[in-house]
Amino acid sequence: MRQLIAVTAGILVLAAGAFAYGPLLPWSPVKPGYTAASFRSARVYYDGARAMNPDYLAIDDAMAEAEAFHKLKFRHPLTVIACKNWGDCGRGLPWLPVGNLGGVTLLTGGVIYITPKVEEKHLHTGEFLRHEISHALISQNTSPLAVYELGKHEWLFEGIAVAFGHQQDYFTRGEFLKQAAQTELANYIDPIQRATPWNPRFAYPTERYFVEFIRNRFGEDRFASYLSKTIARPERAESMFGDTFGISFAEAIASYQKSVRAGAWPPAE
């Protein structure tokens, strides 16, 4: 009996630790060291010893803009954990190398983590938040398995997130154009011919500008229709491309690269 009591107590202690200090933190009624800020569509938890970053004040507007941009609807509110230190991020996401990441969205689309990297590298919190909001919205409109598969089609899943985030923290437009003049862009778009080594700082704007190129050329409604079909069947992302847009995926990439090298795309911001 004593042994059973001891084992039970140990399990309860571990469970409590997982909630308050581990991967179950987003659902824990107690979040040591964090203060909550409630909004219409989200709740943000931030370091209770400091003022909340003002970029989080725009989260309701950003979520509404995301719905209009993606032509999808959020199915439930968001929980955002603005990690107050790397230890909290590591314990909350023990399966990921979080040190390289600025933000993470769980596969179910209900929880976003923003890591200390954003502040340490003097990056734009609002842009990273919008990036993860894009991931969350898509994730809430499909299954966790489909989200995992979407990650293999980075040009779409990351490209639309960087586009919605208006992110400039990777490469500026000028830096992108300089690098694109000597880089085969298909190697950063087509999953079959992925570049080695991989330069993520160049990859993100390459994917962003490709998504924007397609949306601009074929229209937002047509792109939204493609996105809706693709998040339901992500393994067919490239094969369904021609059915929707009337040109093959490879032809679209070639047209994009030609426009980039001619200086016609992307437009100046």
C-alpha positions as CSV (number, residue, x, y, z in Angstrom):
1,M,0.0,0.0,0.0
2,R,2.8,2.4,0.9
3,Q,4.5,1.7,-2.4
4,L,1.3,2.3,-4.3
5,I,0.8,5.6,-2.5
6,A,4.4,6.6,-3.2
7,V,4.0,5.8,-6.9
8,T,0.7,7.6,-7.1
9,A,2.2,10.7,-5.4
10,G,5.1,10.6,-7.8
11,I,2.8,10.5,-10.9
12,L,0.8,13.4,-9.5
13,V,4.0,15.4,-9.0
14,L,5.1,14.7,-12.5
15,A,1.7,15.6,-13.9
16,A,1.7,18.8,-11.9
17,G,5.2,19.7,-13.2
18,A,4.1,18.9,-16.8
19,F,1.3,21.3,-16.5
20,A,3.0,24.2,-14.7
21,Y,6.5,23.8,-16.2
22,G,6.3,21.5,-19.1
23,P,4.5,20.7,-22.4
24,L,1.1,21.0,-20.8
25,L,1.7,24.6,-19.8
26,P,-0.8,26.1,-22.2
27,W,-3.6,24.2,-20.5
28,S,-2.4,24.6,-17.0
29,P,-4.6,26.7,-14.6
30,V,-1.4,27.9,-13.0
31,K,1.5,29.4,-15.1
32,P,4.2,30.4,-12.7
33,G,5.9,33.7,-13.6
34,Y,3.4,34.6,-16.3
35,T,0.7,37.3,-16.5
36,A,-2.4,36.8,-18.8
37,A,-3.8,39.4,-21.2
38,S,-7.2,38.5,-22.6
39,F,-8.5,39.6,-26.0
40,R,-11.7,38.8,-27.9
41,S,-10.1,35.9,-29.8
42,A,-7.0,35.0,-27.9
43,R,-5.2,35.0,-24.5
44,V,-1.5,36.0,-24.3
45,Y,0.8,34.9,-21.5
46,Y,3.9,37.0,-21.0
47,D,6.6,37.5,-18.4
48,G,4.9,38.9,-15.3
49,A,8.0,40.8,-14.3
50,R,7.9,42.9,-17.4
51,A,5.4,44.9,-19.5
52,M,3.8,43.0,-22.4
53,N,5.2,43.7,-25.8
54,P,2.7,46.2,-27.4
55,D,2.7,44.1,-30.7
56,Y,0.4,41.6,-28.9
57,L,-2.3,44.3,-28.6
58,A,-3.0,43.9,-32.3
59,I,-3.7,40.2,-32.1
60,D,-7.5,40.4,-32.6
61,D,-7.0,42.6,-35.7
62,A,-4.3,40.3,-37.0
63,M,-6.5,37.2,-36.6
64,A,-9.3,39.0,-38.5
65,E,-6.9,40.0,-41.2
66,A,-5.7,36.4,-41.4
67,E,-9.2,35.1,-42.0
68,A,-9.6,37.6,-44.9
69,F,-6.2,36.9,-46.4
70,H,-6.5,33.1,-46.3
71,K,-10.3,33.0,-46.7
72,L,-10.6,30.6,-43.8
73,K,-12.2,31.0,-40.4
74,F,-10.7,30.3,-36.9
75,R,-12.6,27.5,-35.2
76,H,-11.5,28.3,-31.6
77,P,-9.5,30.9,-29.7
78,L,-5.7,31.1,-29.6
79,T,-3.4,30.7,-26.6
80,V,0.0,32.5,-27.0
81,I,2.9,31.8,-24.8
82,A,5.6,34.5,-25.0
83,C,8.3,32.5,-23.4
84,K,10.1,34.5,-20.7
85,N,13.2,32.4,-21.0
86,W,14.7,29.5,-23.1
87,G,14.2,27.0,-20.2
88,D,10.4,27.5,-20.4
89,C,10.5,27.1,-24.2
90,G,12.6,23.9,-24.0
91,R,10.4,22.3,-21.4
92,G,7.3,23.3,-23.2
93,L,8.5,22.0,-26.6
94,P,11.0,19.2,-25.6
95,W,10.7,17.5,-29.0
96,L,12.0,20.5,-30.9
97,P,15.4,22.3,-31.3
98,V,13.7,25.6,-30.2
99,G,17.0,27.5,-30.1
100,N,16.8,28.0,-33.9
101,L,13.2,29.1,-33.9
102,G,11.4,32.4,-33.4
103,G,8.0,30.9,-33.1
104,V,6.2,27.6,-33.0
105,T,2.5,26.6,-33.5
106,L,1.3,23.3,-32.2
107,L,-0.3,21.0,-34.9
108,T,-3.8,21.5,-33.5
109,G,-3.5,25.2,-34.2
110,G,-4.7,26.3,-30.8
111,V,-1.3,27.2,-29.2
112,I,1.5,29.5,-30.3
113,Y,4.9,29.9,-28.7
114,I,7.0,33.0,-29.3
115,T,10.6,32.3,-28.3
116,P,13.2,34.6,-26.8
117,K,15.1,34.6,-30.1
118,V,12.8,37.3,-31.4
119,E,13.9,39.7,-28.7
120,E,17.5,38.6,-28.5
121,K,18.0,39.1,-32.3
122,H,16.0,42.4,-32.3
123,L,13.5,40.9,-34.7
124,H,9.9,42.1,-35.1
125,T,7.5,40.5,-32.7
126,G,4.4,41.5,-34.6
127,E,5.7,39.9,-37.8
128,F,6.6,36.6,-36.1
129,L,3.2,36.6,-34.4
130,R,1.4,37.1,-37.7
131,H,3.5,34.3,-39.2
132,E,2.4,31.9,-36.5
133,I,-1.2,33.1,-36.7
134,S,-1.2,32.0,-40.4
135,H,0.0,28.5,-39.3
136,A,-2.6,28.4,-36.6
137,L,-5.5,29.3,-38.9
138,I,-4.5,26.7,-41.5
139,S,-4.0,24.1,-38.8
140,Q,-7.4,24.7,-37.3
141,N,-8.9,24.0,-40.7
142,T,-7.4,20.6,-41.3
143,S,-6.0,17.6,-39.3
144,P,-2.8,17.4,-37.4
145,L,-1.6,14.7,-39.8
146,A,-2.3,17.0,-42.7
147,V,-0.4,19.8,-41.0
148,Y,2.6,17.5,-40.6
149,E,2.4,16.7,-44.3
150,L,2.1,20.4,-45.2
151,G,5.4,20.9,-43.6
152,K,6.9,18.9,-46.5
153,H,5.6,21.5,-48.9
154,E,7.3,24.4,-47.4
155,W,6.9,26.7,-50.3
156,L,3.2,26.9,-49.5
157,F,3.0,26.5,-45.8
158,E,5.9,28.8,-45.0
159,G,5.5,31.0,-48.0
160,I,1.9,32.1,-47.1
161,A,2.9,32.6,-43.5
162,V,5.9,34.9,-44.4
163,A,3.6,36.7,-46.9
164,F,0.9,37.3,-44.3
165,G,3.6,38.4,-41.8
166,H,5.1,40.9,-44.2
167,Q,8.4,39.7,-42.9
168,Q,11.6,41.6,-43.6
169,D,13.8,40.0,-40.9
170,Y,15.2,37.3,-43.3
171,F,16.3,39.1,-46.4
172,T,15.3,42.5,-47.6
173,R,14.0,42.8,-51.1
174,G,17.3,44.1,-52.3
175,E,19.2,41.2,-50.7
176,F,16.8,38.7,-52.1
177,L,17.2,40.1,-55.7
178,K,21.0,40.0,-55.5
179,Q,21.0,36.4,-54.3
180,A,18.2,35.3,-56.7
181,A,20.3,36.5,-59.7
182,Q,22.7,33.6,-59.0
183,T,20.5,31.0,-57.5
184,E,18.2,28.4,-59.1
185,L,14.9,29.3,-57.4
186,A,13.4,25.9,-58.0
187,N,15.8,24.5,-55.5
188,Y,14.1,26.6,-52.8
189,I,10.5,25.9,-54.0
190,D,10.2,22.4,-55.5
191,P,10.3,19.8,-52.7
192,I,11.8,17.3,-55.0
193,Q,15.0,19.3,-55.8
194,R,15.6,20.9,-52.4
195,A,18.9,22.9,-52.2
196,T,21.8,21.5,-50.2
197,P,23.0,23.2,-48.1
198,W,19.7,25.0,-47.3
199,N,19.7,28.7,-46.5
200,P,16.6,29.4,-44.5
201,R,17.1,33.2,-44.6
202,F,17.0,33.1,-48.4
203,A,14.3,30.3,-48.5
204,Y,11.6,32.2,-46.6
205,P,11.5,35.3,-48.9
206,T,11.9,33.1,-52.0
207,E,8.8,31.1,-50.9
208,R,6.9,34.3,-49.8
209,Y,7.5,36.1,-53.2
210,F,6.5,32.9,-55.1
211,V,3.2,32.7,-53.2
212,E,2.5,36.4,-53.8
213,F,3.4,36.0,-57.5
214,I,0.8,33.2,-57.8
215,R,-1.8,35.2,-55.9
216,N,-1.2,38.3,-58.0
217,R,-1.2,36.4,-61.3
218,F,-4.3,34.2,-60.8
219,G,-6.2,36.2,-58.2
220,E,-6.9,35.8,-54.5
221,D,-10.1,33.8,-54.9
222,R,-8.4,31.2,-57.2
223,F,-5.5,30.9,-54.8
224,A,-7.8,30.5,-51.8
225,S,-9.6,27.7,-53.6
226,Y,-6.2,26.0,-54.2
227,L,-5.2,26.5,-50.6
228,S,-8.5,25.0,-49.4
229,K,-8.1,21.9,-51.6
230,T,-4.4,21.5,-50.7
231,I,-4.8,21.7,-46.9
232,A,-7.3,18.8,-47.2
233,R,-4.9,16.8,-49.5
234,P,-1.4,18.2,-48.9
235,E,0.3,15.2,-50.5
236,R,-1.1,16.4,-53.8
237,A,0.0,20.0,-53.4
238,E,2.1,20.1,-56.6
239,S,0.0,17.7,-58.7
240,M,-3.1,19.7,-58.1
241,F,-1.4,23.0,-59.0
242,G,-1.9,22.6,-62.8
243,D,-5.6,21.7,-62.3
244,T,-6.2,24.9,-60.5
245,F,-4.0,27.4,-62.3
246,G,-3.8,25.9,-65.8
247,I,0.0,25.7,-65.8
248,S,2.3,23.1,-64.3
249,F,4.1,23.7,-61.0
250,A,7.5,23.7,-62.9
251,E,6.2,26.2,-65.4
252,A,5.0,28.5,-62.6
253,I,8.5,28.4,-61.0
254,A,10.2,29.1,-64.3
255,S,7.9,32.1,-64.9
256,Y,8.5,33.4,-61.4
257,Q,12.3,33.1,-61.8
258,K,12.2,34.9,-65.1
259,S,10.1,37.8,-63.5
260,V,12.5,38.0,-60.6
261,R,15.6,38.2,-62.7
262,A,14.0,40.8,-65.0
263,G,13.3,43.0,-62.0
264,A,9.5,42.7,-62.5
265,W,8.9,40.9,-59.3
266,P,8.6,41.3,-56.4
267,P,7.2,44.9,-56.4
268,A,8.9,47.5,-54.2
269,E,7.4,47.7,-50.7
